[in-house]
Amino acid sequence: MNKKQVLERVLPEQAGVSSQGILNFLDSVNDKRINLHSFMLLRHGKIAAEGYYRPFDGKLLHNVFSVSKSVTSAAVGIAIGEGLLSLADKVVDFFPEKLGKDVHKYTAMMTIEHLLAMATVHTKSTNTRMDDWVEGFLNTPPDHAPGTIFAYDTTGTHTLCAIIQKVTGMTVHEYLKTRLFDPIGMGEIQWESCPMNINKGGSGIKCTTEDLARFGQLYLQKGIWEGKQVLPEGWVERSTARHIDNSNTRMMLDGKNGYGYQFWRTRKNSYCAFGMGGQLVVVMPERDAVFVSTANTLLYRDGQQMLLDSMWEALYPAMADGMLEKNELAYGQLKLRLDTLALVLPEGKNQSPTALRVSGQRFVLEKNPLEYDACEFTFEGLSPRLRFYKGEDWVDISFGMNRWTLGNEPFFGHRSASAATWVDEKTCVVNIQIFDHLQMFILTCRFEEGYLVIHIQPVGVLSTEKVECHLNGSL
């Protein structure tokens, strides 16, 4: 299958999914103020529902973070099927040139299977501030014997990519293009690399929402796509089974149901590829369904669980065994909702008496980490903005009132969208969403008589220590 062929889109009821159940899911996400970017539900191999929250759309290559681990797992399975690797292979045997003088016995015991099951010798990821992440992984003193304790170790997954590159002479990205990505119709895939030009095995993939859905559907079909065995027979069952207890994990992801080969076990006999911030591929064999999402849930601790709960509580029970009769009223409401989805904002108003009072006024700022001298809001006209002054220069945040406006955010200059709302008479909240990184900024702007306080709250993955601050200004 090539990327020009599309997954069939059907009415929800044709796939045995209630339109009302999808509406209930949208309501649940909105009520929890989850910052969902997109979702897609496949049932019986067809797209029963999909939604994109403006300004995000279906063409965006979204960073999926640790979903990349599950793709790396697929690559290992293919390499094993080609006879290039085995689960019992010792990791140190692939990199004799990277080993120190004395190799610890625990490190020497580590196998490919230990890396797949997050059962390495380390309690956490090793140093990635050095150029050679694999050398760091192999020479960091171990904490325990391999295969005994679950510990989320991204550098172990990265080492799997390094092994595949060593035995194939190709990056994993190159290796998978003709073996996985092209055969199942995934489009353009971007994959970041470490300083040694090895794809970041534990993160770094950017792809579309539909690409994620195709990957999940391949697993639901036990590695078969249009009659072709893309993944080796039995690999899906083996790699998604429970291989180690994860009761010691501090992260909430559908309870603690165990961990496979770079897949999380989830409730109702399902499994999940999970990336930080709500990037999800949930495969539900008992419902013949796949749910995928992109999001930024990092404002909340374990925000991904809030999203999963909405899926289980609203979408899962909406899936029937057979086709359903079309519900004209519910489907009409659903279509309207899906056509008008937009990123969540605090509940508020477009106008406030304060806006008229402060618009065009320049506030002199006290000394601050961003080194801004002053700021000025313009609320009049069709293009509201916040301008920060630094000497003779300035930067603008253009925003819509309860609508999203495209531009560049002021702190790093990345492509973004911004929107604002008055949550009360004196408080305007400006939300900035970056497209190319999982990052947003929430600016809470409180106007009092003669002075202003702006709290800048970063939410995401960029290094924002200097950005997170309070700006105090006066007229």
Short mmCIF file of C-alpha atoms in Angstrom, two decimals:
data_model
loop_
_atom_site.label_atom_id
_atom_site.label_comp_id
_atom_site.label_asym_id
_atom_site.label_seq_id
_atom_site.Cartn_x
_atom_site.Cartn_y
_atom_site.Cartn_z
CA MET A 1 0.00 0.00 0.00
CA ASN A 2 1.37 3.46 -0.81
CA LYS A 3 0.77 6.72 0.97
CA LYS A 4 -1.71 7.94 -1.70
CA GLN A 5 -4.20 5.29 -0.69
CA VAL A 6 -6.41 6.41 2.17
CA LEU A 7 -8.19 4.64 4.96
CA GLU A 8 -11.91 4.45 4.30
CA ARG A 9 -13.98 6.95 6.23
CA VAL A 10 -17.48 5.87 7.22
CA LEU A 11 -20.34 7.17 9.33
CA PRO A 12 -19.85 6.15 12.98
CA GLU A 13 -22.93 3.92 13.05
CA GLN A 14 -21.71 2.04 9.96
CA ALA A 15 -18.75 0.95 12.06
CA GLY A 16 -20.96 0.13 15.03
CA VAL A 17 -20.08 3.31 16.93
CA SER A 18 -22.69 5.60 18.44
CA SER A 19 -22.46 9.24 17.36
CA GLN A 20 -23.77 10.16 20.81
CA GLY A 21 -20.86 8.27 22.38
CA ILE A 22 -18.38 10.35 20.38
CA LEU A 23 -20.20 13.51 21.46
CA ASN A 24 -19.93 12.30 25.05
CA PHE A 25 -16.17 11.88 24.56
CA LEU A 26 -15.84 15.43 23.22
CA ASP A 27 -17.87 16.74 26.16
CA SER A 28 -15.70 14.85 28.63
CA VAL A 29 -12.49 16.21 27.13
CA ASN A 30 -13.89 19.74 27.16
CA ASP A 31 -15.19 19.49 30.71
CA LYS A 32 -11.73 18.43 31.92
CA ARG A 33 -10.08 21.24 29.88
CA ILE A 34 -7.76 18.72 28.25
CA ASN A 35 -5.50 20.32 25.66
CA LEU A 36 -6.27 17.77 22.94
CA HIS A 37 -4.78 18.45 19.50
CA SER A 38 -6.34 15.60 17.53
CA PHE A 39 -7.93 12.17 17.83
CA MET A 40 -8.93 9.34 15.54
CA LEU A 41 -11.01 6.21 16.14
CA LEU A 42 -10.68 3.23 13.81
CA ARG A 43 -13.26 0.45 13.95
CA HIS A 44 -13.06 -2.66 11.79
CA GLY A 45 -10.20 -0.99 9.92
CA LYS A 46 -12.21 2.11 8.97
CA ILE A 47 -12.12 5.65 10.32
CA ALA A 48 -15.30 6.06 12.35
CA ALA A 49 -14.39 9.45 13.80
CA GLU A 50 -11.59 11.98 13.70
CA GLY A 51 -11.16 15.48 15.02
CA TYR A 52 -8.54 18.21 14.78
CA TYR A 53 -8.55 21.11 17.19
CA ARG A 54 -7.80 24.32 15.30
CA PRO A 55 -5.21 25.55 14.62
CA PHE A 56 -3.88 21.95 14.48
CA ASP A 57 -4.86 19.91 11.42
CA GLY A 58 -4.46 16.48 9.89
CA LYS A 59 -1.39 17.45 7.86
CA LEU A 60 0.77 18.46 10.80
CA LEU A 61 3.72 16.24 11.65
CA HIS A 62 3.30 16.06 15.41
CA ASN A 63 6.05 14.99 17.80
CA VAL A 64 4.93 11.67 19.25
CA PHE A 65 7.80 11.24 21.74
CA SER A 66 7.90 7.74 23.25
CA VAL A 67 5.49 6.26 20.73
CA SER A 68 8.83 6.09 18.91
CA LYS A 69 9.78 3.30 21.33
CA SER A 70 7.01 1.11 19.98
CA VAL A 71 8.20 1.78 16.42
CA THR A 72 11.70 0.78 17.52
CA SER A 73 10.18 -2.42 18.90
CA ALA A 74 8.67 -3.11 15.48
CA ALA A 75 12.09 -2.58 13.89
CA VAL A 76 13.66 -5.11 16.26
CA GLY A 77 10.95 -7.62 15.39
CA ILE A 78 11.57 -7.19 11.67
CA ALA A 79 15.34 -7.56 12.16
CA ILE A 80 14.79 -10.75 14.17
CA GLY A 81 12.53 -12.03 11.39
CA GLU A 82 15.33 -11.38 8.89
CA GLY A 83 17.77 -13.34 10.98
CA LEU A 84 19.89 -10.32 11.90
CA LEU A 85 19.23 -10.49 15.65
CA SER A 86 17.87 -12.70 18.39
CA LEU A 87 16.29 -11.80 21.72
CA ALA A 88 19.10 -13.60 23.53
CA ASP A 89 21.93 -11.64 21.88
CA LYS A 90 24.19 -9.93 24.42
CA VAL A 91 24.22 -6.15 24.01
CA VAL A 92 27.94 -5.80 24.77
CA ASP A 93 28.83 -8.09 21.87
CA PHE A 94 27.69 -5.45 19.38
CA PHE A 95 29.92 -2.71 20.78
CA PRO A 96 33.30 -4.08 21.93
CA GLU A 97 34.94 -0.81 20.85
CA LYS A 98 32.81 1.20 23.30
CA LEU A 99 33.48 -0.86 26.43
CA GLY A 100 35.73 0.21 29.28
CA LYS A 101 38.52 -1.93 30.67
CA ASP A 102 36.34 -3.74 33.18
CA VAL A 103 32.81 -4.64 32.11
CA HIS A 104 30.49 -5.24 35.07
CA LYS A 105 28.97 -8.71 35.11
CA TYR A 106 25.45 -7.29 35.14
CA THR A 107 26.15 -5.20 32.03
CA ALA A 108 27.67 -8.25 30.34
CA MET A 109 24.46 -10.21 31.05
CA MET A 110 22.16 -7.70 29.34
CA THR A 111 20.30 -8.97 26.25
CA ILE A 112 18.17 -7.41 23.55
CA GLU A 113 15.12 -8.78 25.32
CA HIS A 114 16.07 -6.96 28.53
CA LEU A 115 16.24 -3.68 26.61
CA LEU A 116 12.88 -4.30 24.95
CA ALA A 117 11.18 -5.02 28.29
CA MET A 118 12.60 -1.96 30.11
CA ALA A 119 14.49 -4.37 32.32
CA THR A 120 18.01 -3.02 31.86
CA VAL A 121 20.64 -2.68 34.59
CA HIS A 122 19.81 0.99 35.25
CA THR A 123 17.10 2.64 37.33
CA LYS A 124 16.73 5.48 34.85
CA SER A 125 18.08 6.74 31.55
CA THR A 126 21.81 7.36 31.45
CA ASN A 127 23.68 10.49 30.38
CA THR A 128 22.62 12.04 27.07
CA ARG A 129 24.67 15.22 27.51
CA MET A 130 27.62 13.40 25.95
CA ASP A 131 27.89 12.70 22.21
CA ASP A 132 27.95 8.91 22.43
CA TRP A 133 24.80 7.86 24.28
CA VAL A 134 25.47 4.15 23.78
CA GLU A 135 28.93 4.39 25.31
CA GLY A 136 27.39 6.14 28.28
CA PHE A 137 24.70 3.49 28.58
CA LEU A 138 27.20 0.62 28.55
CA ASN A 139 29.75 2.17 30.91
CA THR A 140 27.47 3.67 33.55
CA PRO A 141 27.77 1.47 36.66
CA PRO A 142 24.70 -0.81 36.90
CA ASP A 143 22.19 -0.70 39.74
CA HIS A 144 20.95 -4.29 39.57
CA ALA A 145 20.94 -7.43 37.47
CA PRO A 146 19.05 -7.21 34.16
CA GLY A 147 15.62 -8.73 33.79
CA THR A 148 14.67 -8.17 37.41
CA ILE A 149 13.23 -4.66 37.82
CA PHE A 150 11.13 -2.46 35.53
CA ALA A 151 12.75 0.93 35.03
CA TYR A 152 11.89 3.38 32.27
CA ASP A 153 15.22 3.67 30.45
CA THR A 154 15.06 5.60 27.19
CA THR A 155 18.77 5.13 26.55
CA GLY A 156 18.20 1.38 26.50
CA THR A 157 15.72 1.86 23.66
CA HIS A 158 18.19 4.13 21.90
CA THR A 159 20.78 1.37 22.14
CA LEU A 160 18.37 -0.92 20.26
CA CYS A 161 18.41 1.59 17.39
CA ALA A 162 22.20 1.62 17.52
CA ILE A 163 22.27 -2.19 17.30
CA ILE A 164 20.00 -2.21 14.25
CA GLN A 165 22.14 0.46 12.60
CA LYS A 166 25.25 -1.60 13.38
CA VAL A 167 23.94 -4.79 11.77
CA THR A 168 22.17 -3.21 8.78
CA GLY A 169 24.41 -0.26 7.91
CA MET A 170 21.29 1.92 7.82
CA THR A 171 19.53 4.15 10.28
CA VAL A 172 16.33 2.66 11.64
CA HIS A 173 14.43 5.31 9.71
CA GLU A 174 16.01 4.11 6.47
CA TYR A 175 15.60 0.46 7.44
CA LEU A 176 11.88 0.83 8.14
CA LYS A 177 10.97 2.91 5.10
CA THR A 178 10.57 -0.04 2.75
CA ARG A 179 9.77 -2.59 5.45
CA LEU A 180 7.13 -0.75 7.51
CA PHE A 181 6.35 2.85 6.61
CA ASP A 182 5.73 2.46 2.87
CA PRO A 183 3.95 -0.93 3.01
CA ILE A 184 1.24 0.37 5.38
CA GLY A 185 0.90 3.76 3.70
CA MET A 186 2.49 5.99 6.31
CA GLY A 187 3.48 9.32 4.76
CA GLU A 188 6.42 11.56 5.49
CA ILE A 189 8.07 10.48 8.73
CA GLN A 190 10.67 12.62 10.46
CA TRP A 191 12.98 11.08 13.06
CA GLU A 192 15.56 13.03 15.03
CA SER A 193 19.04 11.64 15.61
CA CYS A 194 21.63 11.83 18.38
CA PRO A 195 25.04 13.46 17.81
CA MET A 196 26.31 10.10 16.49
CA ASN A 197 23.64 10.14 13.73
CA ILE A 198 21.67 7.31 15.32
CA ASN A 199 17.90 7.79 15.36
CA LYS A 200 16.68 8.58 18.85
CA GLY A 201 15.18 5.21 19.61
CA GLY A 202 13.12 6.39 22.55
CA SER A 203 11.71 9.58 21.01
CA GLY A 204 12.06 11.91 18.08
CA ILE A 205 9.46 10.73 15.56
CA LYS A 206 7.13 13.28 13.99
CA CYS A 207 4.16 12.04 11.97
CA THR A 208 0.48 12.69 11.35
CA THR A 209 -2.45 11.43 13.38
CA GLU A 210 -3.44 9.07 10.57
CA ASP A 211 0.11 7.66 10.48
CA LEU A 212 -0.30 6.71 14.13
CA ALA A 213 -3.65 5.10 13.33
CA ARG A 214 -2.11 3.02 10.55
CA PHE A 215 0.60 1.81 12.91
CA GLY A 216 -2.01 0.81 15.49
CA GLN A 217 -4.17 -0.90 12.87
CA LEU A 218 -1.18 -2.96 11.71
CA TYR A 219 -0.82 -4.28 15.25
CA LEU A 220 -4.55 -4.92 15.55
CA GLN A 221 -4.23 -7.03 12.38
CA LYS A 222 -1.34 -9.00 13.94
CA GLY A 223 1.24 -7.49 11.63
CA ILE A 224 -0.63 -8.16 8.37
CA TRP A 225 -1.47 -5.37 5.91
CA GLU A 226 -3.52 -6.10 2.81
CA GLY A 227 -2.57 -9.75 2.95
CA LYS A 228 1.15 -9.14 3.43
CA GLN A 229 2.97 -10.15 6.63
CA VAL A 230 4.71 -6.83 7.41
CA LEU A 231 5.74 -7.83 10.93
CA PRO A 232 6.99 -11.38 11.53
CA GLU A 233 4.27 -13.86 12.42
CA GLY A 234 3.77 -13.95 16.18
CA TRP A 235 5.73 -10.75 16.86
CA VAL A 236 2.66 -8.66 17.66
CA GLU A 237 1.38 -11.19 20.18
CA ARG A 238 4.80 -11.57 21.78
CA SER A 239 5.79 -7.88 21.85
CA THR A 240 2.48 -6.67 23.30
CA ALA A 241 2.18 -9.38 25.96
CA ARG A 242 3.08 -8.68 29.60
CA HIS A 243 6.77 -9.40 30.11
CA ILE A 244 7.51 -7.58 33.35
CA ASP A 245 5.62 -6.20 36.33
CA ASN A 246 5.56 -2.40 36.49
CA SER A 247 4.03 -1.94 39.94
CA ASN A 248 6.99 0.28 40.86
CA THR A 249 6.32 2.90 38.18
CA ARG A 250 5.36 6.34 39.44
CA MET A 251 3.50 7.23 36.28
CA MET A 252 -0.23 6.68 35.94
CA LEU A 253 -1.07 4.97 32.67
CA ASP A 254 -4.27 2.97 33.07
CA GLY A 255 -3.14 1.39 36.29
CA LYS A 256 -0.17 -0.95 36.45
CA ASN A 257 -1.02 -3.78 34.11
CA GLY A 258 2.52 -4.70 33.12
CA TYR A 259 4.85 -3.84 30.26
CA GLY A 260 5.65 -5.61 27.00
CA TYR A 261 8.37 -4.91 24.49
CA GLN A 262 8.07 -1.10 24.45
CA PHE A 263 4.28 -1.28 24.83
CA TRP A 264 2.22 -0.60 27.95
CA ARG A 265 -0.49 -3.06 28.91
CA THR A 266 -3.78 -1.25 29.49
CA ARG A 267 -7.22 -2.20 30.72
CA LYS A 268 -9.70 -4.53 28.97
CA ASN A 269 -6.96 -6.66 27.44
CA SER A 270 -5.67 -3.74 25.40
CA TYR A 271 -2.20 -2.28 24.95
CA CYS A 272 -0.83 1.15 24.25
CA ALA A 273 2.04 2.99 22.60
CA PHE A 274 2.44 6.07 24.78
CA GLY A 275 4.30 9.32 24.27
CA MET A 276 4.71 12.13 26.76
CA GLY A 277 1.91 14.67 26.85
CA GLY A 278 -0.95 12.49 25.60
CA GLN A 279 0.41 10.94 22.40
CA LEU A 280 -1.49 7.65 22.42
CA VAL A 281 -2.05 4.62 20.21
CA VAL A 282 -4.46 2.32 22.07
CA VAL A 283 -5.15 -1.03 20.43
CA MET A 284 -8.36 -2.74 21.64
CA PRO A 285 -8.63 -6.24 20.16
CA GLU A 286 -11.88 -7.02 22.01
CA ARG A 287 -13.56 -4.12 20.19
CA ASP A 288 -11.58 -4.44 16.92
CA ALA A 289 -10.68 -0.79 17.41
CA VAL A 290 -7.76 1.62 17.56
CA PHE A 291 -7.81 5.00 19.28
CA VAL A 292 -5.05 7.55 18.70
CA SER A 293 -4.48 11.06 19.99
CA THR A 294 -2.03 13.94 19.93
CA ALA A 295 -2.13 16.46 22.75
CA ASN A 296 -0.28 18.49 25.34
CA THR A 297 -1.55 17.25 28.70
CA LEU A 298 1.54 18.41 30.63
CA LEU A 299 -0.39 21.11 32.48
CA TYR A 300 -1.71 18.31 34.70
CA ARG A 301 0.19 15.57 36.48
CA ASP A 302 -0.76 12.33 34.73
CA GLY A 303 -2.87 14.33 32.30
CA GLN A 304 -2.67 11.46 29.82
CA GLN A 305 -4.76 9.40 32.24
CA MET A 306 -7.52 12.02 32.14
CA LEU A 307 -7.62 11.55 28.37
CA LEU A 308 -7.58 7.76 28.63
CA ASP A 309 -10.41 7.86 31.16
CA SER A 310 -12.52 9.93 28.76
CA MET A 311 -11.88 7.37 26.05
CA TRP A 312 -12.78 4.38 28.24
CA GLU A 313 -15.82 6.03 29.80
CA ALA A 314 -17.34 7.50 26.60
CA LEU A 315 -15.94 5.87 23.45
CA TYR A 316 -15.44 2.28 24.56
CA PRO A 317 -19.08 1.66 25.59
CA ALA A 318 -20.22 3.43 22.40
CA MET A 319 -18.89 0.53 20.28
CA ALA A 320 -21.50 -2.16 19.56
CA ASP A 321 -21.02 -5.64 18.17
CA GLY A 322 -22.74 -4.88 14.86
CA MET A 323 -23.84 -1.91 12.78
CA LEU A 324 -26.15 0.64 14.37
CA GLU A 325 -29.05 2.58 12.96
CA LYS A 326 -28.08 6.09 12.01
CA ASN A 327 -29.08 8.69 14.59
CA GLU A 328 -29.71 11.74 12.39
CA LEU A 329 -29.92 14.19 15.28
CA ALA A 330 -26.79 12.99 17.08
CA TYR A 331 -24.79 12.67 13.87
CA GLY A 332 -25.75 16.20 12.82
CA GLN A 333 -24.61 17.53 16.18
CA LEU A 334 -21.41 15.49 15.95
CA LYS A 335 -20.54 16.71 12.46
CA LEU A 336 -20.99 20.32 13.55
CA ARG A 337 -18.81 19.77 16.62
CA LEU A 338 -16.04 18.07 14.64
CA ASP A 339 -16.10 20.81 12.00
CA THR A 340 -15.69 23.54 14.62
CA LEU A 341 -13.24 22.03 17.11
CA ALA A 342 -10.68 24.46 18.54
CA LEU A 343 -8.07 24.24 21.26
CA VAL A 344 -9.41 24.60 24.75
CA LEU A 345 -9.36 28.02 26.42
CA PRO A 346 -10.51 29.12 29.86
CA GLU A 347 -14.14 30.14 29.93
CA GLY A 348 -14.31 33.89 29.43
CA LYS A 349 -15.51 36.86 27.44
CA ASN A 350 -14.24 38.84 24.46
CA GLN A 351 -14.60 42.19 26.19
CA SER A 352 -14.05 43.85 29.56
CA PRO A 353 -14.30 47.49 30.68
CA THR A 354 -10.64 47.14 31.67
CA ALA A 355 -9.67 46.58 28.03
CA LEU A 356 -10.79 50.08 27.07
CA ARG A 357 -8.97 51.58 30.04
CA VAL A 358 -5.55 49.93 29.46
CA SER A 359 -5.45 49.62 25.67
CA GLY A 360 -2.52 51.61 24.30
CA GLN A 361 -1.08 52.29 27.76
CA ARG A 362 2.62 51.51 28.25
CA PHE A 363 3.54 49.75 31.49
CA VAL A 364 7.12 50.15 32.70
CA LEU A 365 8.37 46.79 33.92
CA GLU A 366 10.52 46.11 36.93
CA LYS A 367 13.78 44.19 36.40
CA ASN A 368 12.95 40.71 35.12
CA PRO A 369 14.70 37.60 33.73
CA LEU A 370 13.49 38.33 30.18
CA GLU A 371 15.05 41.81 30.31
CA TYR A 372 11.91 43.48 29.02
CA ASP A 373 11.70 47.20 29.78
CA ALA A 374 8.01 47.77 29.16
CA CYS A 375 4.87 46.27 27.68
CA GLU A 376 1.75 47.53 25.97
CA PHE A 377 -1.60 45.91 25.23
CA THR A 378 -3.75 46.85 22.26
CA PHE A 379 -7.29 45.51 22.54
CA GLU A 380 -8.95 47.73 19.95
CA GLY A 381 -9.54 46.69 16.34
CA LEU A 382 -9.40 43.31 14.70
CA SER A 383 -5.80 42.46 15.68
CA PRO A 384 -5.28 42.63 19.46
CA ARG A 385 -1.69 42.28 20.60
CA LEU A 386 0.72 42.39 23.50
CA ARG A 387 4.01 44.16 22.74
CA PHE A 388 7.14 43.71 24.84
CA TYR A 389 9.85 46.39 24.62
CA LYS A 390 13.56 45.77 25.05
CA GLY A 391 15.58 48.92 24.43
CA GLU A 392 14.83 50.11 20.90
CA ASP A 393 13.43 46.72 19.88
CA TRP A 394 10.11 45.02 20.51
CA VAL A 395 8.36 41.72 19.99
CA ASP A 396 4.62 41.18 19.56
CA ILE A 397 2.14 38.51 20.52
CA SER A 398 -0.83 38.84 18.19
CA PHE A 399 -3.90 37.07 19.49
CA GLY A 400 -7.58 36.71 18.82
CA MET A 401 -10.22 37.14 21.47
CA ASN A 402 -11.58 33.62 21.94
CA ARG A 403 -10.17 32.71 18.54
CA TRP A 404 -6.73 31.58 17.40
CA THR A 405 -4.39 33.83 15.44
CA LEU A 406 -1.24 32.56 13.71
CA GLY A 407 2.14 34.16 14.33
CA ASN A 408 5.47 33.61 16.09
CA GLU A 409 5.75 33.46 19.86
CA PRO A 410 8.15 36.01 21.41
CA PHE A 411 10.35 33.85 23.63
CA PHE A 412 11.98 31.53 21.07
CA GLY A 413 10.51 32.77 17.79
CA HIS A 414 8.74 29.51 16.94
CA ARG A 415 5.69 29.27 14.70
CA SER A 416 2.64 29.41 16.93
CA ALA A 417 -0.98 30.37 17.44
CA SER A 418 -2.35 32.61 20.19
CA ALA A 419 -5.75 33.35 21.70
CA ALA A 420 -6.98 35.31 24.71
CA THR A 421 -10.05 35.65 26.88
CA TRP A 422 -11.19 37.79 29.81
CA VAL A 423 -11.84 35.36 32.67
CA ASP A 424 -13.04 38.22 34.87
CA GLU A 425 -13.19 41.99 34.61
CA LYS A 426 -9.53 42.49 35.55
CA THR A 427 -7.87 39.29 34.27
CA CYS A 428 -7.00 38.48 30.68
CA VAL A 429 -5.46 35.06 29.95
CA VAL A 430 -3.36 34.72 26.79
CA ASN A 431 -2.62 31.19 25.57
CA ILE A 432 0.22 30.51 23.09
CA GLN A 433 0.54 27.12 21.38
CA ILE A 434 3.72 26.20 19.47
CA PHE A 435 3.34 23.89 16.47
CA ASP A 436 6.78 22.34 16.03
CA HIS A 437 7.44 21.55 19.69
CA LEU A 438 5.21 20.26 22.47
CA GLN A 439 5.08 23.61 24.22
CA MET A 440 2.57 26.22 25.22
CA PHE A 441 2.68 29.36 27.34
CA ILE A 442 -0.11 30.65 29.54
CA LEU A 443 0.10 34.38 30.32
CA THR A 444 -2.21 35.43 33.13
CA CYS A 445 -2.44 39.22 32.98
CA ARG A 446 -3.96 40.95 36.01
CA PHE A 447 -4.73 44.66 35.75
CA GLU A 448 -5.12 46.77 38.86
CA GLU A 449 -5.36 50.54 39.22
CA GLY A 450 -2.05 51.85 37.91
CA TYR A 451 -0.17 48.55 37.76
CA LEU A 452 -0.06 45.18 36.08
CA VAL A 453 1.18 41.66 36.90
CA ILE A 454 1.82 39.08 34.16
CA HIS A 455 2.51 35.50 35.20
CA ILE A 456 4.16 33.51 32.38
CA GLN A 457 3.62 29.77 32.81
CA PRO A 458 5.41 27.50 30.31
CA VAL A 459 3.93 24.03 29.77
CA GLY A 460 5.99 21.67 27.65
CA VAL A 461 9.43 20.38 26.79
CA LEU A 462 11.54 23.41 25.92
CA SER A 463 14.11 24.79 28.36
CA THR A 464 12.10 27.64 29.84
CA GLU A 465 13.67 28.41 33.22
CA LYS A 466 14.14 32.07 32.32
CA VAL A 467 10.70 32.38 30.75
CA GLU A 468 8.77 31.20 33.80
CA CYS A 469 8.48 34.41 35.78
CA HIS A 470 6.28 37.29 36.93
CA LEU A 471 6.43 40.64 35.15
CA ASN A 472 5.47 43.57 37.37
CA GLY A 473 4.61 46.81 35.63
CA SER A 474 3.29 50.24 36.43
CA LEU A 475 2.01 53.23 34.44
#
